[in-house]
CSV table of C-alpha atoms and ligand atoms in Angstrom, one decimal:
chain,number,residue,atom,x,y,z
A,289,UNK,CA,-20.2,-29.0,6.0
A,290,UNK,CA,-17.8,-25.9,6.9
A,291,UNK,CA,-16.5,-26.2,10.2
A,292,UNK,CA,-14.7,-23.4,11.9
A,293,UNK,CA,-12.4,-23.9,15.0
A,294,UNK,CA,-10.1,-20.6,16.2
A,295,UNK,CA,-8.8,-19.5,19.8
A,296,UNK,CA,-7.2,-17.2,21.5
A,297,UNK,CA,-4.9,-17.4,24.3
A,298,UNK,CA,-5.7,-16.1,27.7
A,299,UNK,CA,-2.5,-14.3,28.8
A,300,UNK,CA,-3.4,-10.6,29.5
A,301,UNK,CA,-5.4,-8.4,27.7
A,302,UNK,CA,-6.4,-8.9,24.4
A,303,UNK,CA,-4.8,-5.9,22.0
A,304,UNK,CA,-6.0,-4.3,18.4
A,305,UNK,CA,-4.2,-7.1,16.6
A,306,UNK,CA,-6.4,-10.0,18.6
A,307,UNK,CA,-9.2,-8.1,17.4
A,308,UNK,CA,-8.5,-7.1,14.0
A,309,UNK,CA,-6.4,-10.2,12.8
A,310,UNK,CA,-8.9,-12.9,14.6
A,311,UNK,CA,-12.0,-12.0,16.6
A,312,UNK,CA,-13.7,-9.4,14.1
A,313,UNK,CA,-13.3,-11.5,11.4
A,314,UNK,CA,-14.8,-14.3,13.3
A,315,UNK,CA,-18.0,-12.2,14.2
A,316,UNK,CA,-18.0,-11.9,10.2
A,317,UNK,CA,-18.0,-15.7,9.4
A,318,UNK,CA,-20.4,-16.5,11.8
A,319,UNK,CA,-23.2,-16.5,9.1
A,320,UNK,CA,-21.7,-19.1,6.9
A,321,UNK,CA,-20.0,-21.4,8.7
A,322,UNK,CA,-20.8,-23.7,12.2
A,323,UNK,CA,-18.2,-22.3,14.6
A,324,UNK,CA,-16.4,-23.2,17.6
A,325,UNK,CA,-14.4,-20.1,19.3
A,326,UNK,CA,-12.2,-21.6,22.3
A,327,UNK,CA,-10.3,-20.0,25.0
A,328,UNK,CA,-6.9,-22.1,24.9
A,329,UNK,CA,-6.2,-22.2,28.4
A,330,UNK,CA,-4.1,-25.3,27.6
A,331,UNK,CA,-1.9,-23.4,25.4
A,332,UNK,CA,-1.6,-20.5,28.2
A,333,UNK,CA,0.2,-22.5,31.0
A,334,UNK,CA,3.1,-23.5,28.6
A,335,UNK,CA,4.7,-20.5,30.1
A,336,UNK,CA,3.8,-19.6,33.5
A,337,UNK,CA,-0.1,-18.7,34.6
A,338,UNK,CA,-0.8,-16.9,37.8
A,339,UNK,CA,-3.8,-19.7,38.6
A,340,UNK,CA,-5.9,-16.5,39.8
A,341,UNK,CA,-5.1,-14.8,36.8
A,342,UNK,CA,-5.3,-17.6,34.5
A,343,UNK,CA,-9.5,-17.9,36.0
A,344,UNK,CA,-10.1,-14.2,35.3
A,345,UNK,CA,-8.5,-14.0,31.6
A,346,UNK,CA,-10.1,-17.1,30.8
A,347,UNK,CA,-13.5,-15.5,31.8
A,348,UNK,CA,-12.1,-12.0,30.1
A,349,UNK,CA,-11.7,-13.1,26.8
A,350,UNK,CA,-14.9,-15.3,26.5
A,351,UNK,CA,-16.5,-12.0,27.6
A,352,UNK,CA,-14.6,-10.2,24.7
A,353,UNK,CA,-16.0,-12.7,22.3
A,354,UNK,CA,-19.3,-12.0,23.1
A,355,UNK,CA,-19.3,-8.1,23.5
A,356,UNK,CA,-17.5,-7.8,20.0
A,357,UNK,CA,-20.9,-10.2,18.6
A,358,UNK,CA,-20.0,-13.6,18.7
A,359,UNK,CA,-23.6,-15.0,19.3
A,360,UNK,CA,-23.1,-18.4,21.5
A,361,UNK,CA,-26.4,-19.5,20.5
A,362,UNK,CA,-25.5,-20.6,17.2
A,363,UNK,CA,-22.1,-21.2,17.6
A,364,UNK,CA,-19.3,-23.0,20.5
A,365,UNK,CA,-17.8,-21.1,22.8
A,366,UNK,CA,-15.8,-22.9,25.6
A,367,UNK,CA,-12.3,-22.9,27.4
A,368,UNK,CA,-9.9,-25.6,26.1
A,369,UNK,CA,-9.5,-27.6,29.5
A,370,UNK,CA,-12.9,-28.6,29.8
A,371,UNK,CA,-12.7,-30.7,27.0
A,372,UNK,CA,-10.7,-33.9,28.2
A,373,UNK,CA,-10.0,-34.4,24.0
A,374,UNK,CA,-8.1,-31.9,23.6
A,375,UNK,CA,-5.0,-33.8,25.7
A,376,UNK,CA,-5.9,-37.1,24.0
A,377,UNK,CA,-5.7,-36.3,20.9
A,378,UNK,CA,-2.5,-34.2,21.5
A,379,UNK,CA,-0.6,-37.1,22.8
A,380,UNK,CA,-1.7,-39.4,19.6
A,381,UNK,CA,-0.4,-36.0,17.5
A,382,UNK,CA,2.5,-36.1,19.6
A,383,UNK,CA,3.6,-39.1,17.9
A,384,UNK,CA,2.9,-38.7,14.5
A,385,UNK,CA,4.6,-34.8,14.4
A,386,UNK,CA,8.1,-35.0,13.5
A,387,UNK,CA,11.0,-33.7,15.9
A,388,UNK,CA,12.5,-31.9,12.6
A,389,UNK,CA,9.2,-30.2,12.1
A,390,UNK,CA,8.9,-28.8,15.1
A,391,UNK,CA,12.1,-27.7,15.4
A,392,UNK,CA,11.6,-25.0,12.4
A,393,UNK,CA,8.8,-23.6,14.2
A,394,UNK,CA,9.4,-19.9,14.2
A,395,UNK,CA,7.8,-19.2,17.7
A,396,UNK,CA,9.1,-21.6,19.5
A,397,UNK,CA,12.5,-20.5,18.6
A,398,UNK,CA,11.2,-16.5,19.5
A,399,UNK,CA,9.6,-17.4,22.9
A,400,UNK,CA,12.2,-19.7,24.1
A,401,UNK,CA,15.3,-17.3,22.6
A,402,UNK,CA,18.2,-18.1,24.7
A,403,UNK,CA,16.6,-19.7,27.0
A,404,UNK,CA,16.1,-23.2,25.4
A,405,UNK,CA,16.9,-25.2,27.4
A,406,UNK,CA,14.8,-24.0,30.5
A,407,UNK,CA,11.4,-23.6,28.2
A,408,UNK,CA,9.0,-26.0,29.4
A,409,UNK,CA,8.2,-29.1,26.9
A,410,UNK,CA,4.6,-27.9,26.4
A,411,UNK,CA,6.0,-24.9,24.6
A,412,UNK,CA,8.2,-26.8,22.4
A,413,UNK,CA,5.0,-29.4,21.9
A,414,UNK,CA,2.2,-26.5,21.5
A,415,UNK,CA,1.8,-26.6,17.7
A,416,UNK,CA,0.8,-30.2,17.9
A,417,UNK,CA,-2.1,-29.0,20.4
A,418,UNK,CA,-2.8,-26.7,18.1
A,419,UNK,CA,-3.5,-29.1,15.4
A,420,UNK,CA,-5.3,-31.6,18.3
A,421,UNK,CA,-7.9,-28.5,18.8
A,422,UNK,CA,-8.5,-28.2,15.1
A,423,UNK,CA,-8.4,-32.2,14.1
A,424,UNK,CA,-10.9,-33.1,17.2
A,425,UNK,CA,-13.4,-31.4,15.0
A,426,UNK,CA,-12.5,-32.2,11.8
A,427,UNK,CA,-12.6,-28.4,11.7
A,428,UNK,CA,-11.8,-27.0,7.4
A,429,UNK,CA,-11.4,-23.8,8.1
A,430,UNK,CA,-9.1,-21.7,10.9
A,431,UNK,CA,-9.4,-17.8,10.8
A,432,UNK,CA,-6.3,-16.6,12.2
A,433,UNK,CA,-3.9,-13.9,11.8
A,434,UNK,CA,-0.5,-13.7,10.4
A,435,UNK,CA,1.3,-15.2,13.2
A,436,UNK,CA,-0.2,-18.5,13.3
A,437,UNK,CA,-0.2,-19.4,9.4
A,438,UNK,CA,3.7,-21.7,10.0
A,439,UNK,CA,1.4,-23.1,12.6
A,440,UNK,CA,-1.4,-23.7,10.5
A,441,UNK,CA,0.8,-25.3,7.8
A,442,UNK,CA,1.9,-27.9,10.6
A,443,UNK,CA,-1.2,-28.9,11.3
A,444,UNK,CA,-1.9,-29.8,7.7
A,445,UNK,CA,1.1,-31.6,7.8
A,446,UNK,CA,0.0,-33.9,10.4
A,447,UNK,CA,-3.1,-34.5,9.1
A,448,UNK,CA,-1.6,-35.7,6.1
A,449,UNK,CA,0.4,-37.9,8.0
A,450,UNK,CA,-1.7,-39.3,10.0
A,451,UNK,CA,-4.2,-39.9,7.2
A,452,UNK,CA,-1.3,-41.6,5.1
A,453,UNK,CA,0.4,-43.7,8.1
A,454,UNK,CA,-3.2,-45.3,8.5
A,455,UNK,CA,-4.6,-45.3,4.8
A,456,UNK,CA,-8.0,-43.9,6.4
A,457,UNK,CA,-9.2,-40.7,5.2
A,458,UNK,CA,-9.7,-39.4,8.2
A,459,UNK,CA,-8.5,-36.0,8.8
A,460,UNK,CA,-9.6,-32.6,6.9
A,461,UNK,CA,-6.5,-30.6,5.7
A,462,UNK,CA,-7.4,-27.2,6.9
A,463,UNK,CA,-8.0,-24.2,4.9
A,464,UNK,CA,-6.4,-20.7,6.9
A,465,UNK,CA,-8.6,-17.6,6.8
A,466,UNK,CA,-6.3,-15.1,6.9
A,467,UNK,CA,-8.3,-12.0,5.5
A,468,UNK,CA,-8.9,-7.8,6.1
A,469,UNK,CA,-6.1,-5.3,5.9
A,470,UNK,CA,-5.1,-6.3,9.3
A,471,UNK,CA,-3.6,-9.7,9.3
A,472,UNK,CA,-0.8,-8.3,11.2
A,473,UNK,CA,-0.9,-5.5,13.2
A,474,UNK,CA,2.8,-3.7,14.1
A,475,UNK,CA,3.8,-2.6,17.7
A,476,UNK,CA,2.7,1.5,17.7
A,477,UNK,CA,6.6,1.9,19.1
A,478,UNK,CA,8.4,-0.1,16.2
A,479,UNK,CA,6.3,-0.9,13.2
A,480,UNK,CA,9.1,-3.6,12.0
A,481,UNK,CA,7.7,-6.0,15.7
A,482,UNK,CA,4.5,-7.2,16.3
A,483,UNK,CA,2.1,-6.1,18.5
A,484,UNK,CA,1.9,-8.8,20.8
A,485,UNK,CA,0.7,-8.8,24.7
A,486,UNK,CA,4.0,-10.0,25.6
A,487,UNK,CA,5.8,-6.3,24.7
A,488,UNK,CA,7.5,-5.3,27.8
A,489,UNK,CA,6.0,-1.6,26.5
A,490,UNK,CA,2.1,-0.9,27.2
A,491,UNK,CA,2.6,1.8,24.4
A,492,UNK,CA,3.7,-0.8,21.8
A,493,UNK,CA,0.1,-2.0,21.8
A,494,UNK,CA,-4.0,-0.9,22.1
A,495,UNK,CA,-5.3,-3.2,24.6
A,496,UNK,CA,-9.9,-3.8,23.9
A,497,UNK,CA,-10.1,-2.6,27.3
A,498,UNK,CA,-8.8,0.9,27.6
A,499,UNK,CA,-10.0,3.8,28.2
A,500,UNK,CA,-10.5,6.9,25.3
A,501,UNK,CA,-8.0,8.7,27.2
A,502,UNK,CA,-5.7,5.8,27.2
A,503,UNK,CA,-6.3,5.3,23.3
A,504,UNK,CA,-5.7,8.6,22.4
A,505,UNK,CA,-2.5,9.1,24.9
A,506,UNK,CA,-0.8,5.8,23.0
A,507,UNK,CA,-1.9,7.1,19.6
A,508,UNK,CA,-0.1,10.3,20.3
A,509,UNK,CA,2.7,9.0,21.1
A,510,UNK,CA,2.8,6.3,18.7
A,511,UNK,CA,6.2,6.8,16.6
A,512,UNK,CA,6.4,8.2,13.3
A,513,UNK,CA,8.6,9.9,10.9
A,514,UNK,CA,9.4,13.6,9.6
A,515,UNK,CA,7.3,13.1,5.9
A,516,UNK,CA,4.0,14.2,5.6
A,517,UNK,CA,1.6,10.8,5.0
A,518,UNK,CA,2.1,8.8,2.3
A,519,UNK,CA,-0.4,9.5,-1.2
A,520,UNK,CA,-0.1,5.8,-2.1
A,521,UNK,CA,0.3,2.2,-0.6
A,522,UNK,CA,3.7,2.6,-2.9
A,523,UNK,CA,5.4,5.3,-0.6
A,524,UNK,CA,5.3,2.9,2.4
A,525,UNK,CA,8.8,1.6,1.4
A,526,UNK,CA,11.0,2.3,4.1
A,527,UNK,CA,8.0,3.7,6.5
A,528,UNK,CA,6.5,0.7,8.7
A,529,UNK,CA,5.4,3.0,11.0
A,530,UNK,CA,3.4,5.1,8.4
A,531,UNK,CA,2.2,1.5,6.8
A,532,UNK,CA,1.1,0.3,9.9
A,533,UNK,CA,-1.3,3.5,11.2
A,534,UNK,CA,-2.5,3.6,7.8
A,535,UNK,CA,-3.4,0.0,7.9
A,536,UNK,CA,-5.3,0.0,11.2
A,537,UNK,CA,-7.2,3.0,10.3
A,538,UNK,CA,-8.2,1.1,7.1
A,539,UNK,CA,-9.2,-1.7,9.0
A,540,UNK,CA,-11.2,0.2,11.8
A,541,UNK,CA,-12.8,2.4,9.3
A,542,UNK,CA,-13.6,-1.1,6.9
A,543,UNK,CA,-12.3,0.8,4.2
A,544,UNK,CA,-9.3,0.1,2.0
A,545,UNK,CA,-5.9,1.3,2.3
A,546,UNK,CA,-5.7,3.2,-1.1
A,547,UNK,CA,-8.8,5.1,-0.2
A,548,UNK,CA,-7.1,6.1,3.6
A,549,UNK,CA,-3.8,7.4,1.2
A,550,UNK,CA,-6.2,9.2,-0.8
A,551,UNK,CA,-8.0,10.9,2.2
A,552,UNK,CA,-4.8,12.0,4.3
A,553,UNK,CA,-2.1,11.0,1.8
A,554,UNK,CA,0.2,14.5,1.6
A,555,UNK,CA,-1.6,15.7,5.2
A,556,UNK,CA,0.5,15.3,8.6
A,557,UNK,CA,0.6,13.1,11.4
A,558,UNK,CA,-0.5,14.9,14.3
A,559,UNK,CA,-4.1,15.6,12.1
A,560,UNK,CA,-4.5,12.1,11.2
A,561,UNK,CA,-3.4,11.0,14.6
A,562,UNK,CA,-6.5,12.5,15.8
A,563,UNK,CA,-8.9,11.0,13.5
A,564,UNK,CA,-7.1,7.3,14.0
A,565,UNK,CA,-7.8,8.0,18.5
A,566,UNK,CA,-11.5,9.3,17.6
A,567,UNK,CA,-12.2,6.2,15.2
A,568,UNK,CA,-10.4,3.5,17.4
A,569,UNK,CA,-12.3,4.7,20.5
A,570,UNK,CA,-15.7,4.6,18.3
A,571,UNK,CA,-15.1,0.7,17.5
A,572,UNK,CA,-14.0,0.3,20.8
A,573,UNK,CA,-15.8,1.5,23.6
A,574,UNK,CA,-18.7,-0.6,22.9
A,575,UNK,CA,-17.1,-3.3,23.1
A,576,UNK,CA,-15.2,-2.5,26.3
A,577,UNK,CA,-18.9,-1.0,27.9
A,578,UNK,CA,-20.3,-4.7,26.7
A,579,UNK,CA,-17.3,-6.5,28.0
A,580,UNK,CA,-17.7,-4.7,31.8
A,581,UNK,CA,-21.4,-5.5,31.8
A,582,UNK,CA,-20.8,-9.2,30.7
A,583,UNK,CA,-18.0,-9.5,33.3
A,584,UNK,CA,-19.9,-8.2,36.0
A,585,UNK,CA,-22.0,-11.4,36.0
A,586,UNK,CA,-19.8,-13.9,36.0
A,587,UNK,CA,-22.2,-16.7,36.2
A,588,UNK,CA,-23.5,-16.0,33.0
A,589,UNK,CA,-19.9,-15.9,31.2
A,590,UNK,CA,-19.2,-19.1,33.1
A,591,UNK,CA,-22.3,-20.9,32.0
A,592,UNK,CA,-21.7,-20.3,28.6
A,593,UNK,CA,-18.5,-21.7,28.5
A,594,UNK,CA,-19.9,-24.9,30.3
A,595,UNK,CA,-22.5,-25.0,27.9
A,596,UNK,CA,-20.1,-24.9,25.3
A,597,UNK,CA,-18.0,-27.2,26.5
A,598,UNK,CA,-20.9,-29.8,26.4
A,599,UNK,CA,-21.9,-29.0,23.2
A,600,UNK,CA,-18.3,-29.5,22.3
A,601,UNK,CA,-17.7,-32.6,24.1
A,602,UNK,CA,-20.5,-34.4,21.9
A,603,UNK,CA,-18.9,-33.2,18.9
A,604,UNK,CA,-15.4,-34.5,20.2
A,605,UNK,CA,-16.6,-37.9,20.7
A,606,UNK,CA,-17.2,-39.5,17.6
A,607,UNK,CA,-14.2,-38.2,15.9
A,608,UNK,CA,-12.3,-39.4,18.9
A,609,UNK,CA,-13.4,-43.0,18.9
A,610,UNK,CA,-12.6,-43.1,15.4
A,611,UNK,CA,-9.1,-42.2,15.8
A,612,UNK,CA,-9.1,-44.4,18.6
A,613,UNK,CA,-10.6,-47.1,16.3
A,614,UNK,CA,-8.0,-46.0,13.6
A,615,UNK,CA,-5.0,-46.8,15.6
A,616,UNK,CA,-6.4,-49.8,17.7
A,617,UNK,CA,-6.8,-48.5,20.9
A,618,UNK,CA,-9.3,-51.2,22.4
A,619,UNK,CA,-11.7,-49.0,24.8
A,620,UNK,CA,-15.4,-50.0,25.9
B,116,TYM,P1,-3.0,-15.7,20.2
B,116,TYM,O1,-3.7,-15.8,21.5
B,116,TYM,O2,-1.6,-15.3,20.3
B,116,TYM,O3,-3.7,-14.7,19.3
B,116,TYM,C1,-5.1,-14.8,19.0
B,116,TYM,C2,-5.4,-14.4,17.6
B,116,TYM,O4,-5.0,-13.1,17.3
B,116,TYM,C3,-4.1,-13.0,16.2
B,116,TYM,N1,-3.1,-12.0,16.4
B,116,TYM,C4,-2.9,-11.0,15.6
B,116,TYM,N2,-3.4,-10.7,14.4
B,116,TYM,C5,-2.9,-9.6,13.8
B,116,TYM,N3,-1.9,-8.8,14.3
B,116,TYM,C6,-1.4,-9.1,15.4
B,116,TYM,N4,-0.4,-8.3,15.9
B,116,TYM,C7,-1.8,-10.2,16.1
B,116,TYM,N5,-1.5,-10.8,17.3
B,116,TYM,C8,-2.2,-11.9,17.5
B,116,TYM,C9,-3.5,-14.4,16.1
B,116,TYM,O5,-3.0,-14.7,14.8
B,116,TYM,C10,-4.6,-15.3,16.6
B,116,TYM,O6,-5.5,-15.6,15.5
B,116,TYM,N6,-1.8,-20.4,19.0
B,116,TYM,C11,-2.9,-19.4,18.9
B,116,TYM,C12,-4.2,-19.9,19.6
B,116,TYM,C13,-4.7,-21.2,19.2
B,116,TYM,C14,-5.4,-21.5,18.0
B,116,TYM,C15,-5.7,-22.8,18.0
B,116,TYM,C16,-5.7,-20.7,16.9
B,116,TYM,C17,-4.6,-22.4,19.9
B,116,TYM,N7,-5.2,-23.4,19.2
B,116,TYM,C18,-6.3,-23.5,17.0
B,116,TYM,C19,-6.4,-21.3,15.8
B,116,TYM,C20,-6.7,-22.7,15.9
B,116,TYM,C21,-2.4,-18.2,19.6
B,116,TYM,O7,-1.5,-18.2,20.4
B,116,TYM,O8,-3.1,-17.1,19.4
C-alpha cells in the first residue's frame, strides 16, 4: 500500500509557494495514493503562537486544503495535537536521532541565526517530529517542496536507525515527492530568497487569500531587470528574478517553462506582468471565495479535523504498540 503523510504549518497565511510546492500537488495524488494532510500545530509553537491566532490558522489552513480540492472523505485531514502519537513517538525518535545530525540541519541554523542560544529546544528537536508524523504511519511517500527535502533525508535516516538498532523491519524509508515547475518558489522582491511567510515584506510573497487588487499591486511591483524576457530556460543565468516569474506562470498556467519562453520570451515585463496578475487571480480567487465560505462555518471545518483525527488515531495505534513492543515498553 502507498501511504501519503504531508503538513503544513499554521503560522500566517499560506503563500503561492505553500500552494504550488505542497498543497496542489497533494490535490493531484489524491487519486493514487491513501492520504493523510495534517495541520502541524505541534511544529508551529516551536517559535512563539498567539494561542488565539494559533486556533484561527489551524482552522485557516484545513479550510485551504479543502477549498483548493482535497476531498476529506477519502482521505485524513486533522491538526497534529489531537493525535497524542505524535509526542510519543517523537520522544522514542528523540533518542535514536543523533546530536551531529541535527546540528547540520540547514533551518535550524536559519531560524535560530544569531540567536542560538535563546531558540527554544523544540526548534532545534523539530525534524525528529517531523520524521514522528511520517513513521507513526508507516507513511512511503511525503510530497513536499524544496525546503523540506534535508528534512526528509533525516527522517530516512532515523528510520534506518531505528530499524537497524532493533533488527526489526519496522520502519518504511520514505520516498520525497518533490514535483511541478514550482518546487521552490522565490520572494517576488529578491528572487535569490525564498518566499516564505516569515519575510518581514508582504510584497516578497502572494498570500491564497488576497484580493485581485492585492495580486496584481504585488505583481507590479515585483522586481525585475532592464532585458526584455528571456527566449529560453538558458538565458535565466544571472536573472532569478526573470526565472522565478517565468516559473510561476508555468506552474499556474500547468504548462512548461520552455513553452512560457516561447510565448513571451523577447516581449517585456510590464506585458507579461499583466498576464501573470490575470492568471494568478484566475487560480486563485476560487480558492479564496471557497476558503471564506468554508470558514464561515467553523463547525464544519472543526468537525473534520476531529473526524480526522479519529480516523488517524486508529491508524496510529498499531504502529505505535509495535514500536512500543519493539523497544520493550511493557504497557496493558
Ligand atoms: P511549511 O509549513 O513551511 O510549508 C508547507 C509546504 O509548503 C512548501 N513550501 C514551498 N514550496 C515551494 N516554494 C516555496 N517558497 C515554499 N515554501 C513552503 C514546503 O516545502 C511544505 O511542503 N516542516 C514542514 C511541515 C511538516 C511536514 C511534516 C511536511 C511537519 N511535519 C511531515 C511533510 C511531512 C513545514 O514547515 O512546512
Amino acid at each position: 500500500m502507498k501511504r501519503i503523510f504531508s503538513g503544513v504549518q499554521p503560522t500566517g497565511d499560506l503563500h503561492l509557494g505553500n500552494y504550488l510546492g505542497a498543497i496542489r500537488n497533494w490535490v493531484r495524488l489524491q487519486d493514487d495514493y491513501d492520504c493523510l494532510f495534517c495541520v502541524v500545530d505541534m511544529h508551529a509553537i516551536t517559535v512563539w503562537q498567539d494561542p488565539a491566532q494559533l486556533t484561527a490558522s489551524t482552522r485557516e489552513v484545513a479550510a485551504a486544503m479543502l477549498a483548493a480540492g482535497v476531498d476529506p472523505a477519502r482521505h485524513i485531514i486533522f491538526n497534529q495535537s489531537q493525535v497524542s502519537g505524535h509526542a510519543e513517538l517523537a520522544w522514542i525518535l528523540n533518542c535514536v536521532a543523533r546530536l551531529g545530525w541535527l546540528n547540520r540541519m540547514t533551518q535550524f541554523k536559519e531560524k535560530a541565526g544569531k540567536h542560538r542560544e535563546n531558540a527554544s529546544v523544540g526548534l532545534y528537536a523539530y525534524p525528529n517530529l517531523m520524521a514522528a508524523d511520517i513513521l507513526l504511519y508507516k507513511a512511503t511517500h511525503v510530497p513536499v517542496g524544496e525546503d523540506q527535502k534535508q528534512h526528509l533525508e533525516l527522517a530516512r535516516d532515523i528510520a534506518q536507525k531505528f530499524n537497524s538498532d532493533t533488527g526489526v523491519d519496522l520502519f518504511p524509508i520514505v520516498e520525497p515527492l518533490i514535483f511541478g515547475t514550482a518546487t521552490r518558489v522565490m520572494s517576488l522582491r529578491d528572487g535569490t530568497a525564498k518566499m516564505s511567510k516569515s519575510d518581514p515584506s508582504g510584497y516578497s510573497r502572494i498570500n491564497m487569500t488576497d484580493s485581485a487588487d492585492d495580486i496584481a499591486k504585488k505583481i507590479r511591483k515585483a522586481k525585475t531587470d532592464p532585458e526584455p524576457l528571456p527566449e529560453s530556460p538558458a538565458g535565466f543565468e544571472g536573472r532569478p528574478e526573470a526565472a522565478n516569474l517565468m516559473g510561476i506562470y508555468a506552474a499556474l498556467s500547468d504548462t512548461t517553462i520552455d513553452d512560457v519562453c516561447s510565448r513571451f520570451g523577447g516581449g517585456q515585463f510590464s506585458a507579461f506582468k499583466q498576464d501573470l496578475s490575470d492568471l494568478a487571480v484566475s487560480v486563485l480567487d476560487p480558492i479564496d471565495t471557497e476558503m471564506r465560505r468554508l470558514l464561515a462555518d467553523t463547525a464544519y471545518v472543526d468537525g473534520v479535523l476531529r473526524q480526522g483525527a479519529e480516523r488517524a488515531r486508529a491508524l496510529a495505534a498499531p504502529v505505535l504498540r509495535e514500536v512500543q513492543d519493539t523497544i520493550g515498553f511493557l504497557h496493558p
